[in-house]
Amino acid sequence: MTAAPGGPAPEEPTREPAVAEPPAVRAEGIVKRYGPTLALDGVHLTVRPGEAHALVGRNGAGKSTLVSVLTGMARPDAGRVAFGGVPAPRWGDPAAWQRQVACVHQRSMTVPGLTVAENLFLNRFPGGPALRWRALRGRARDLLAGYGVDVDPAARLEELGVEQLQFVEIARALSRGARLIVLDEPTARLDAPGIARLFGRLRELRAQGVAFLFISHHLQEVRALCDTVTVLRDARRVLTAPVAGLGEDALVAAMTGEDAGHRRPARAPAPPAPPAPRTDGTPVLRAEGLALRGHFGPLDLAVGAGEVVGLAGAAAGGTTAVAEVLAGLRSPDAGRITVRGRPVRPGSVPHALDAGIGYVPEDRHREGLVPARSVAENLTLAVTGPLGPCGTVLPARTREFARRMIAALDIRTTGPDQPVSGLSGGNQQKVVVARALARDPAVLVAVRPTNGVDVRSKEALLGVVRQVADGGRGALIVSDEPADLRICDRVVAVFRGRVRAEFRRGWREADLVAAMEGVTAGTPGPPTAPDTSTTEGTAP
Amino acid sequence: NRGSDATGRIGIDVPRTDTDFWDSYQDHLKADLAHGGPAALPLANSQNDIGKVVSDVQALTGQGARAIVIAPQDTGAITAELRRLADRRIPVVSVDTRPDDGPVYMVVRADNRAYGERSCVFLGERLGGHGRVAELQGDLSSINGRDRSEAFAACMKRRYPGITVHELATDWKGEVASAKLQSLLAQHHDLDGVYLQAGGAFLQPVLALLRQRGLLEPVGTPGHLTLVSNDGIPDELAAIRAGTLDATLSQPADLYARYALYYARAALAGKTFRPGPTDHGSTIVKIKNGLEDQLPAPLVTKENVNDPHLWANQSEQGK
Amino acid sequence: MTETTAPPAADAPPAGPVRRPRIAPGRWRDFSLVPVILLLGVVGFIVSPAFLSGDNLIGVVQQSTELGLLVLGEALVLISGRMDLSLESTIGLAPVVALWLVLPAHGGRFAGLGLLPSWTAVPLCLAVGAAIGAANGFLMLRLRVNGFIATLGMLTMLRGLHLGLSEGRSLADVPDSFAYLGRTSWLGVPAAVWICLALFALGGAALGYLRHGRALYAIGGNPEAARAAGIRTDRITWTVLVLAGVLAAFAGVLYTGHYGAVSASQGSGWIFQVFAAAVIGGISLKGGRGTLFGALTGVLTLQLVINVMTLGGVPPLWTQFLNGAIILLALVVSRFTSGEQQE
Amino acid sequence: MTETTAPPAADAPPAGPVRRPRIAPGRWRDFSLVPVILLLGVVGFIVSPAFLSGDNLIGVVQQSTELGLLVLGEALVLISGRMDLSLESTIGLAPVVALWLVLPAHGGRFAGLGLLPSWTAVPLCLAVGAAIGAANGFLMLRLRVNGFIATLGMLTMLRGLHLGLSEGRSLADVPDSFAYLGRTSWLGVPAAVWICLALFALGGAALGYLRHGRALYAIGGNPEAARAAGIRTDRITWTVLVLAGVLAAFAGVLYTGHYGAVSASQGSGWIFQVFAAAVIGGISLKGGRGTLFGALTGVLTLQLVINVMTLGGVPPLWTQFLNGAIILLALVVSRFTSGEQQE
Ligand SMILES: Nc1ncnc2c1ncn2[C@@H]1O[C@H](COP(=O)(O)OP(=O)(O)OP(=O)(O)O)[C@@H](O)[C@H]1O
Ligand SMILES: Nc1ncnc2c1ncn2[C@@H]1O[C@H](COP(=O)(O)OP(=O)(O)OP(=O)(O)O)[C@@H](O)[C@H]1O
Ligand SMILES: [Mg+2]
Ligand SMILES: [Mg+2]
């Protein structure tokens, strides 16, 4: 690896307070291109031993790409990486990289068909070349117990839930004994207690002198865990500074390139609102006695016109299943769903769509995107009418339609024809949300719509959801993130498939979290009765 | 009449069922067995796979077959099985092909080299010793195809050096033959004749191609392409009657079946044969691993196409 | 107009990472065989001037038609993320069943049932193809067995049925209505060529411009996402399988007319060719990728290779070797001209 | 509380997301063909008492050995997420090349080069297999072309080379050292059977208990994750491809001894059988799943079907039909006994 030929002269790496020890990792002048996209442009990064270093930036800024370079998964076009003062291993020798750095990648790096135990110790089984299964399972059980994860180590990984899966990956990386650990959005798939456990663990390791590179779009997490932060913007490093002296506004300003203090309006100017069908009080979406055995109990739900309702629940609390039933992906065992008073055939996505339910799935990789196809095509996947007559889709109209959506949600792409797999994670998420909106739904059902989306885009996305409601339609946000739920007019907290409490605007976070975790003690802010089963939509 | 014969039963494997020739071989076998033939186990089908021949034979001997009739399309890879059968004193009649090695009681076949040679002579005479012919070969790994190709090539070189031969390998596939012949016709408009090593596979595709190209003149008119075929299936005789095919060599499916059973029964009865002419117009010759009864393979032309002795004419009536 | 989400016009997005404008890279893939075909053309011309004669080129295209229709069907199936091996048997079985139902019980060499008038032969044949496709769909989509092996089993079984019905004979006395399309010419070019090109064009247009056509890519690319987007994946996959069966049966009609008979080994061994053509033409075996234009160039490439070798007078013993070598070469060339890794 | 997905406490009537304790479902899959085999055994016994004779059963197993070795090699390749079609040609070509180098130039029917002493024939044969595997690896891993088509091209090319070298003849004058293993018996059972079983057992143990064996599943299941975990995916894949080539060459040695000659069509058309055996035995075509035990039951099932049909005296015209029908049946049965959807 050589310095970038003709690239910007490698600037001096930021002077750190003089330390005798060589840095845990030092990257200099990293350049990485993907076809026409310059993903990293002469980036420098130094992580000192024992330091918790945050890496932040907007979606597509190049964070994950830098991680790939630092972990030997991608070969930089130019630049140098050194671990502890020693040049990085040859590219293509993954085993050697493994000894230097452990990583929790943003996208799941597990083998679904293998057991939990094997995934934990993939390629570094204790003992000689022959496997001792019993010992392996024992160690796996012990290791996972340390994270409060109770799964059978002999279970196949594909049987695990998202959060358990994430902990398997975290446990694997942290137990490796590397002096440098990279975590690329490790908290995106964890709920609040999970995050607390993870942070506890990280602090312990840090006390032992392990260095971290931590990526998150949650600035409060950065503040809670890290001491130094590096900001990437448009493939360049723009800032490295101690976290302590940096206000959130300054950080966001660095990420977005706007002047600090000049915050753009939280909500985009309202669109030329379509004539809101002022309702006679019929909720746009109503579910009565909806139940799916093993997931959630009989439960009633209503979303009024112009209302945004939050459905809050921990990761495994059955809220995702509610959304999937509403979207027609699963058939409920009991109950009925109506949209604007008209019943919807259960268990059929096309009918749900026709009835006006737009759906943002939980996992964009699994259910959201067709990776090989273009942004335009992904955006218009569900659209039937306006792209051409008689079931045709005219490319010009599709592209035009896509351009509007791209502009509306501020999706960063080279154009409507770019394959969606070439987008950064947050931008892929925006495509999924845009797709759900493309059919002009009566009600939007969104599961963790801002998953992996940067601060500014998060505002924009939630703003769009708000707009949908303001236009006389409704929205149901299924999430456990307070930030998502803030925009809701009403939040219904669910614990183990049962409605536990309902909050109106102005709830306190602690109360909500408590309700989500089933701790019904504490007085909910301005709550309605905890056993409200029929919650009529009320216009705000 | 399974299991009724005190001297034992015959195990028979047919090599394939997807060609007219082998299909009528099988019909004749069945007919002969039904009309007071020797006791035989149900027929096995090895689907043109030498491994299956061996496993079928083993299954048949396991069921008590005391004599075996096979038609190994691969003459080398049957050696070990022949030796094994010889060790167990089970006589083998090989139909259509002559195993390279390993003892056989009797080989019943027409001489494939003679096919190639006689086809060559027929073409050579018709073309007057010069011109251009195409040869649609079979599968290059088939002994019968190879014998025909080698004999044809040797004969052409020796006797008709004025004739240019274009050899086209086809894997016994009609569409491949048609495609290659079409390419050749585009290149050489002056083609005078075609040698079809297997009428069953090539006849209809070649006729269809010539018809499409307007080259299908009746025999004896100017511009006619001389066509010589091997096999002697009913389609070929029909084409000869219609004047589109010049000649074919009739491979005697009926005689194959009849004499395969004849020799198998003789073997069960403990009879032995010696080289020399037989009572059915053929000759037994000595080969290194046994004896071979070389059955006559008549050349069929317009003159003798209605000869009732031709197996194709018999099967036509039988149906 | 259904303006759902007006652009937040005011704040322009910050300039993204530097991007040079370029032709979409995916596009190249569909043309990656064009250089190979040109190369073959040059070699063909050097080998024999007859290569460029209309006769020869039309011949090549005509020989490609039956294979081409199978490839068309298989391409649709592959794009939607499935495989159908049984097409190789359908091309033979469908005509046999149709003729069996149509041909008189007495008179011909092949004893049919004579149940239906002979003009029904072509529709019957297509119906048989559709039925086979539906059976494949039943196995894959209802019983959820592995499609590769299910259609491999079907391949064997249908070929067996073909043999059983035809008793191993080839059927030469085909009704005129059945043979017509395969042997007639329109405007000096075989009708089969026109039909085949029209079907490819139609299919290409459907894939590019129809909602249901585009859905195939979504289903093949990520079936769960397709389902979540409201695409009726099972129904569409089933339709595609039926369509592939019908196309294979139609290829059988053309074949029968072209070669003058239904042979007992009609189509036998073709499926490898079909896959080879589709894949070197840029269709992914994993679904969701490729175009019919690419598939067509794949077919032409394979057929040109054989043509050039015949014209060049390659010794028969070495044709197969050379054939394999050229396929490998074409593969490598197309990989580098498309600039993409193949999976 | 740290319980993420604790069993639902008393107060929660609707249980949380179900994770019922289950017997590892993957396990069943490997035994899913056992009922099919038992069924075939019963049918075989009804059809003919000769079925259960030692001779017959040993015969069935011996006939499975060559196919079995190919399946062993293919299973390893499939588990690591690749495909190798060229094994079908390697089984024929490797012996031919070895004999060509070894046999004297004069005297026999086949004129070799006589370059090396005849005892080198077996090692040479294995080396040729290894070289073919390495070539496949080069195409797939260096040039990154599609593995299916690359090995399909190799298949054609190698079969062509075989034809060219052997001139279409079968080679019967095989040195004794070469034929020994395929035709000798140890303890009354053909040596090939012992060897084949030993290799399956070895392979099974390696896949189950060796780090590099487990790595195959990781590579096949998620190559990116395997690479991230420090597994040298390319090197291991390459090794597996070479190993498969060597196994196929060794199958060629056994075949030659078993049948007494190298036939010109040795192995031709086997690859479908190989895939069928592997997949009905539970190996996934998408990689990362299946066991060698399952693959072995797949081979035995296919071979038993043929044996039972022969014993049952199925009319020749209908054997293929029945064969296909039984494969489909076995597939459906194994799908329902394993209780899993197949992909
Ligand atoms: N393999 C790839 N092919 C094409 N483009 C890529 C590839 N990987 C990354 N990119 C592009 O590089 C840029 C940086 O992406 P990267 O994933 O590093 O962003 P990120 O900072 O991790 O974003 P996020 O916060 O959404 O995860 C993006 O524009 C992305 O589209
Ligand atoms: N090999 C690749 N080819 C094409 N695009 C790639 C490749 N690797 C990564 N990318 C793209 O680069 C971007 C960054 O990859 P990354 O794995 O960080 O995705 P992500 O969407 O941020 O993950 P997640 O949604 O799971 O948080 C994504 O758009 C990803 O699709
Ligand atoms: Mg990222
Ligand atoms: Mg992301």
PDB file of C-alpha atoms in Angstrom, chain C residues 4-178:
ATOM      1  CA  THR C   4     -47.280  11.927  -1.507  1.00  0.00           C
ATOM      2  CA  THR C   5     -44.049  13.436  -0.545  1.00  0.00           C
ATOM      3  CA  ALA C   6     -43.152  16.782  -1.901  1.00  0.00           C
ATOM      4  CA  PRO C   7     -39.454  17.509  -1.917  1.00  0.00           C
ATOM      5  CA  PRO C   8     -38.234  19.497   1.053  1.00  0.00           C
ATOM      6  CA  ALA C   9     -37.225  21.925  -1.598  1.00  0.00           C
ATOM      7  CA  ALA C  10     -35.452  24.521   0.413  1.00  0.00           C
ATOM      8  CA  ASP C  11     -32.399  22.682   1.635  1.00  0.00           C
ATOM      9  CA  ALA C  12     -30.470  21.153  -1.205  1.00  0.00           C
ATOM     10  CA  PRO C  13     -28.708  17.980  -0.191  1.00  0.00           C
ATOM     11  CA  PRO C  14     -25.038  18.506   0.501  1.00  0.00           C
ATOM     12  CA  ALA C  15     -22.896  17.522  -2.444  1.00  0.00           C
ATOM     13  CA  GLY C  16     -22.346  13.791  -2.239  1.00  0.00           C
ATOM     14  CA  PRO C  17     -19.084  11.983  -2.575  1.00  0.00           C
ATOM     15  CA  VAL C  18     -17.381  12.740  -5.867  1.00  0.00           C
ATOM     16  CA  ARG C  19     -18.929  10.826  -8.709  1.00  0.00           C
ATOM     17  CA  ARG C  20     -17.842  10.727 -12.292  1.00  0.00           C
ATOM     18  CA  PRO C  21     -20.712  10.299 -14.704  1.00  0.00           C
ATOM     19  CA  ARG C  22     -20.549   6.949 -16.401  1.00  0.00           C
ATOM     20  CA  ILE C  23     -22.675   4.578 -18.395  1.00  0.00           C
ATOM     21  CA  ALA C  24     -24.456   2.304 -15.983  1.00  0.00           C
ATOM     22  CA  PRO C  25     -22.103  -0.634 -15.556  1.00  0.00           C
ATOM     23  CA  GLY C  26     -24.861  -3.247 -15.460  1.00  0.00           C
ATOM     24  CA  ARG C  27     -25.677  -2.436 -19.061  1.00  0.00           C
ATOM     25  CA  TRP C  28     -22.376  -3.720 -20.356  1.00  0.00           C
ATOM     26  CA  ARG C  29     -23.077  -7.157 -19.115  1.00  0.00           C
ATOM     27  CA  ASP C  30     -25.806  -7.684 -21.669  1.00  0.00           C
ATOM     28  CA  PHE C  31     -23.439  -6.868 -24.479  1.00  0.00           C
ATOM     29  CA  SER C  32     -20.489  -8.780 -23.160  1.00  0.00           C
ATOM     30  CA  LEU C  33     -20.833 -11.494 -25.781  1.00  0.00           C
ATOM     31  CA  VAL C  34     -20.960  -9.095 -28.684  1.00  0.00           C
ATOM     32  CA  PRO C  35     -17.167  -8.962 -28.970  1.00  0.00           C
ATOM     33  CA  VAL C  36     -17.081 -12.751 -28.839  1.00  0.00           C
ATOM     34  CA  ILE C  37     -19.606 -12.959 -31.652  1.00  0.00           C
ATOM     35  CA  LEU C  38     -17.641 -10.455 -33.722  1.00  0.00           C
ATOM     36  CA  LEU C  39     -14.478 -12.451 -33.101  1.00  0.00           C
ATOM     37  CA  LEU C  40     -16.198 -15.634 -34.182  1.00  0.00           C
ATOM     38  CA  GLY C  41     -17.396 -13.805 -37.259  1.00  0.00           C
ATOM     39  CA  VAL C  42     -13.884 -12.770 -38.199  1.00  0.00           C
ATOM     40  CA  VAL C  43     -12.520 -16.249 -37.588  1.00  0.00           C
ATOM     41  CA  GLY C  44     -15.410 -17.715 -39.558  1.00  0.00           C
ATOM     42  CA  PHE C  45     -14.699 -15.455 -42.495  1.00  0.00           C
ATOM     43  CA  ILE C  46     -11.012 -16.328 -42.444  1.00  0.00           C
ATOM     44  CA  VAL C  47     -11.804 -20.019 -42.240  1.00  0.00           C
ATOM     45  CA  SER C  48     -14.254 -19.938 -45.111  1.00  0.00           C
ATOM     46  CA  PRO C  49     -15.725 -17.099 -47.138  1.00  0.00           C
ATOM     47  CA  ALA C  50     -18.952 -19.087 -47.204  1.00  0.00           C
ATOM     48  CA  PHE C  51     -19.390 -18.081 -43.583  1.00  0.00           C
ATOM     49  CA  LEU C  52     -20.791 -14.711 -44.510  1.00  0.00           C
ATOM     50  CA  SER C  53     -23.174 -16.034 -47.139  1.00  0.00           C
ATOM     51  CA  GLY C  54     -26.819 -15.411 -46.396  1.00  0.00           C
ATOM     52  CA  ASP C  55     -27.480 -19.104 -46.675  1.00  0.00           C
ATOM     53  CA  ASN C  56     -25.041 -19.925 -43.948  1.00  0.00           C
ATOM     54  CA  LEU C  57     -26.057 -17.186 -41.586  1.00  0.00           C
ATOM     55  CA  ILE C  58     -29.747 -17.945 -41.979  1.00  0.00           C
ATOM     56  CA  GLY C  59     -28.879 -21.572 -41.399  1.00  0.00           C
ATOM     57  CA  VAL C  60     -27.136 -20.738 -38.151  1.00  0.00           C
ATOM     58  CA  VAL C  61     -30.065 -18.682 -36.966  1.00  0.00           C
ATOM     59  CA  GLN C  62     -32.540 -21.347 -37.941  1.00  0.00           C
ATOM     60  CA  GLN C  63     -30.601 -24.000 -36.071  1.00  0.00           C
ATOM     61  CA  SER C  64     -30.723 -21.733 -33.064  1.00  0.00           C
ATOM     62  CA  THR C  65     -34.470 -21.386 -32.988  1.00  0.00           C
ATOM     63  CA  GLU C  66     -35.452 -24.492 -31.040  1.00  0.00           C
ATOM     64  CA  LEU C  67     -32.615 -24.126 -28.574  1.00  0.00           C
ATOM     65  CA  GLY C  68     -33.414 -20.426 -28.459  1.00  0.00           C
ATOM     66  CA  LEU C  69     -36.992 -21.012 -27.360  1.00  0.00           C
ATOM     67  CA  LEU C  70     -35.833 -23.319 -24.593  1.00  0.00           C
ATOM     68  CA  VAL C  71     -33.326 -20.703 -23.523  1.00  0.00           C
ATOM     69  CA  LEU C  72     -36.047 -18.076 -23.571  1.00  0.00           C
ATOM     70  CA  GLY C  73     -38.168 -20.180 -21.244  1.00  0.00           C
ATOM     71  CA  GLU C  74     -35.258 -21.098 -19.033  1.00  0.00           C
ATOM     72  CA  ALA C  75     -34.108 -17.487 -18.861  1.00  0.00           C
ATOM     73  CA  LEU C  76     -37.479 -16.407 -17.523  1.00  0.00           C
ATOM     74  CA  VAL C  77     -37.382 -19.201 -14.970  1.00  0.00           C
ATOM     75  CA  LEU C  78     -33.816 -18.380 -13.954  1.00  0.00           C
ATOM     76  CA  ILE C  79     -34.521 -14.672 -13.655  1.00  0.00           C
ATOM     77  CA  SER C  80     -37.307 -15.454 -11.238  1.00  0.00           C
ATOM     78  CA  GLY C  81     -34.867 -17.456  -9.180  1.00  0.00           C
ATOM     79  CA  ARG C  82     -35.814 -21.009 -10.118  1.00  0.00           C
ATOM     80  CA  MET C  83     -34.539 -23.737 -12.392  1.00  0.00           C
ATOM     81  CA  ASP C  84     -36.355 -26.025 -14.752  1.00  0.00           C
ATOM     82  CA  LEU C  85     -34.397 -28.936 -16.154  1.00  0.00           C
ATOM     83  CA  SER C  86     -37.430 -30.731 -17.481  1.00  0.00           C
ATOM     84  CA  LEU C  87     -37.682 -28.439 -20.519  1.00  0.00           C
ATOM     85  CA  GLU C  88     -35.309 -30.836 -22.232  1.00  0.00           C
ATOM     86  CA  SER C  89     -37.935 -33.578 -22.062  1.00  0.00           C
ATOM     87  CA  THR C  90     -40.913 -31.355 -22.730  1.00  0.00           C
ATOM     88  CA  ILE C  91     -39.637 -30.517 -26.188  1.00  0.00           C
ATOM     89  CA  GLY C  92     -39.934 -34.203 -27.062  1.00  0.00           C
ATOM     90  CA  LEU C  93     -42.833 -35.371 -24.953  1.00  0.00           C
ATOM     91  CA  ALA C  94     -45.332 -32.639 -25.753  1.00  0.00           C
ATOM     92  CA  PRO C  95     -45.377 -33.383 -29.505  1.00  0.00           C
ATOM     93  CA  VAL C  96     -45.562 -37.103 -28.843  1.00  0.00           C
ATOM     94  CA  VAL C  97     -48.570 -36.798 -26.576  1.00  0.00           C
ATOM     95  CA  ALA C  98     -50.293 -34.448 -28.982  1.00  0.00           C
ATOM     96  CA  LEU C  99     -49.696 -36.768 -31.908  1.00  0.00           C
ATOM     97  CA  TRP C 100     -50.705 -39.774 -29.867  1.00  0.00           C
ATOM     98  CA  LEU C 101     -54.066 -38.186 -29.197  1.00  0.00           C
ATOM     99  CA  VAL C 102     -54.457 -37.108 -32.778  1.00  0.00           C
ATOM    100  CA  LEU C 103     -53.048 -39.784 -35.033  1.00  0.00           C
ATOM    101  CA  PRO C 104     -55.375 -42.543 -36.154  1.00  0.00           C
ATOM    102  CA  ALA C 105     -55.222 -45.864 -34.376  1.00  0.00           C
ATOM    103  CA  HIS C 106     -54.704 -47.764 -37.600  1.00  0.00           C
ATOM    104  CA  GLY C 107     -52.916 -47.132 -40.797  1.00  0.00           C
ATOM    105  CA  GLY C 108     -49.729 -45.447 -39.694  1.00  0.00           C
ATOM    106  CA  ARG C 109     -46.738 -47.099 -38.140  1.00  0.00           C
ATOM    107  CA  PHE C 110     -47.511 -45.370 -34.896  1.00  0.00           C
ATOM    108  CA  ALA C 111     -50.832 -46.271 -33.396  1.00  0.00           C
ATOM    109  CA  GLY C 112     -52.384 -43.203 -31.859  1.00  0.00           C
ATOM    110  CA  LEU C 113     -55.753 -42.881 -30.232  1.00  0.00           C
ATOM    111  CA  GLY C 114     -57.286 -40.757 -32.966  1.00  0.00           C
ATOM    112  CA  LEU C 115     -59.445 -39.055 -30.373  1.00  0.00           C
ATOM    113  CA  LEU C 116     -59.249 -35.581 -31.781  1.00  0.00           C
ATOM    114  CA  PRO C 117     -59.097 -33.955 -35.190  1.00  0.00           C
ATOM    115  CA  SER C 118     -55.602 -33.346 -36.454  1.00  0.00           C
ATOM    116  CA  TRP C 119     -55.808 -29.546 -36.384  1.00  0.00           C
ATOM    117  CA  THR C 120     -55.845 -29.721 -32.611  1.00  0.00           C
ATOM    118  CA  ALA C 121     -52.326 -31.106 -32.553  1.00  0.00           C
ATOM    119  CA  VAL C 122     -50.565 -27.777 -32.037  1.00  0.00           C
ATOM    120  CA  PRO C 123     -52.889 -26.484 -29.292  1.00  0.00           C
ATOM    121  CA  LEU C 124     -52.742 -29.886 -27.613  1.00  0.00           C
ATOM    122  CA  CYS C 125     -48.984 -29.833 -27.707  1.00  0.00           C
ATOM    123  CA  LEU C 126     -48.898 -26.424 -26.066  1.00  0.00           C
ATOM    124  CA  ALA C 127     -51.412 -27.586 -23.481  1.00  0.00           C
ATOM    125  CA  VAL C 128     -49.196 -30.524 -22.605  1.00  0.00           C
ATOM    126  CA  GLY C 129     -46.303 -28.129 -22.132  1.00  0.00           C
ATOM    127  CA  ALA C 130     -48.448 -25.997 -19.865  1.00  0.00           C
ATOM    128  CA  ALA C 131     -49.484 -29.033 -17.854  1.00  0.00           C
ATOM    129  CA  ILE C 132     -45.861 -30.048 -17.352  1.00  0.00           C
ATOM    130  CA  GLY C 133     -45.009 -26.538 -16.222  1.00  0.00           C
ATOM    131  CA  ALA C 134     -47.922 -26.607 -13.819  1.00  0.00           C
ATOM    132  CA  ALA C 135     -46.746 -29.938 -12.418  1.00  0.00           C
ATOM    133  CA  ASN C 136     -43.312 -28.485 -11.846  1.00  0.00           C
ATOM    134  CA  GLY C 137     -44.924 -25.559 -10.115  1.00  0.00           C
ATOM    135  CA  PHE C 138     -46.900 -27.888  -7.914  1.00  0.00           C
ATOM    136  CA  LEU C 139     -43.757 -29.731  -6.850  1.00  0.00           C
ATOM    137  CA  MET C 140     -41.766 -26.592  -6.158  1.00  0.00           C
ATOM    138  CA  LEU C 141     -44.394 -24.269  -4.768  1.00  0.00           C
ATOM    139  CA  ARG C 142     -46.827 -26.536  -3.008  1.00  0.00           C
ATOM    140  CA  LEU C 143     -44.707 -29.473  -1.916  1.00  0.00           C
ATOM    141  CA  ARG C 144     -41.695 -27.169  -1.554  1.00  0.00           C
ATOM    142  CA  VAL C 145     -39.207 -29.732  -2.737  1.00  0.00           C
ATOM    143  CA  ASN C 146     -35.898 -28.767  -4.247  1.00  0.00           C
ATOM    144  CA  GLY C 147     -36.549 -27.458  -7.741  1.00  0.00           C
ATOM    145  CA  PHE C 148     -33.347 -28.725  -9.260  1.00  0.00           C
ATOM    146  CA  ILE C 149     -33.973 -32.312  -8.295  1.00  0.00           C
ATOM    147  CA  ALA C 150     -37.715 -32.151  -8.795  1.00  0.00           C
ATOM    148  CA  THR C 151     -37.277 -31.056 -12.383  1.00  0.00           C
ATOM    149  CA  LEU C 152     -34.431 -33.530 -12.823  1.00  0.00           C
ATOM    150  CA  GLY C 153     -36.838 -36.244 -11.729  1.00  0.00           C
ATOM    151  CA  MET C 154     -39.421 -34.829 -14.120  1.00  0.00           C
ATOM    152  CA  LEU C 155     -36.832 -34.821 -16.894  1.00  0.00           C
ATOM    153  CA  THR C 156     -36.176 -38.530 -16.396  1.00  0.00           C
ATOM    154  CA  MET C 157     -39.810 -39.412 -15.961  1.00  0.00           C
ATOM    155  CA  LEU C 158     -41.029 -37.448 -18.958  1.00  0.00           C
ATOM    156  CA  ARG C 159     -38.317 -38.851 -21.195  1.00  0.00           C
ATOM    157  CA  GLY C 160     -39.399 -42.280 -19.969  1.00  0.00           C
ATOM    158  CA  LEU C 161     -42.997 -41.464 -20.785  1.00  0.00           C
ATOM    159  CA  HIS C 162     -41.933 -40.325 -24.213  1.00  0.00           C
ATOM    160  CA  LEU C 163     -40.127 -43.616 -24.796  1.00  0.00           C
ATOM    161  CA  GLY C 164     -43.037 -45.600 -23.448  1.00  0.00           C
ATOM    162  CA  LEU C 165     -45.624 -43.822 -25.579  1.00  0.00           C
ATOM    163  CA  SER C 166     -43.591 -43.792 -28.761  1.00  0.00           C
ATOM    164  CA  GLU C 167     -42.198 -47.256 -28.090  1.00  0.00           C
ATOM    165  CA  GLY C 168     -38.787 -45.883 -28.892  1.00  0.00           C
ATOM    166  CA  ARG C 169     -39.727 -45.095 -32.471  1.00  0.00           C
ATOM    167  CA  SER C 170     -39.524 -41.789 -34.182  1.00  0.00           C
ATOM    168  CA  LEU C 171     -42.827 -40.524 -35.484  1.00  0.00           C
ATOM    169  CA  ALA C 172     -42.511 -39.455 -39.075  1.00  0.00           C
ATOM    170  CA  ASP C 173     -46.124 -39.192 -40.223  1.00  0.00           C
ATOM    171  CA  VAL C 174     -46.795 -35.830 -38.678  1.00  0.00           C
ATOM    172  CA  PRO C 175     -49.966 -33.921 -39.715  1.00  0.00           C
ATOM    173  CA  ASP C 176     -49.246 -31.008 -41.994  1.00  0.00           C
ATOM    174  CA  SER C 177     -50.702 -28.466 -39.617  1.00  0.00           C
ATOM    175  CA  PHE C 178     -48.206 -29.605 -37.030  1.00  0.00           C
TER     176      PHE C 178
END
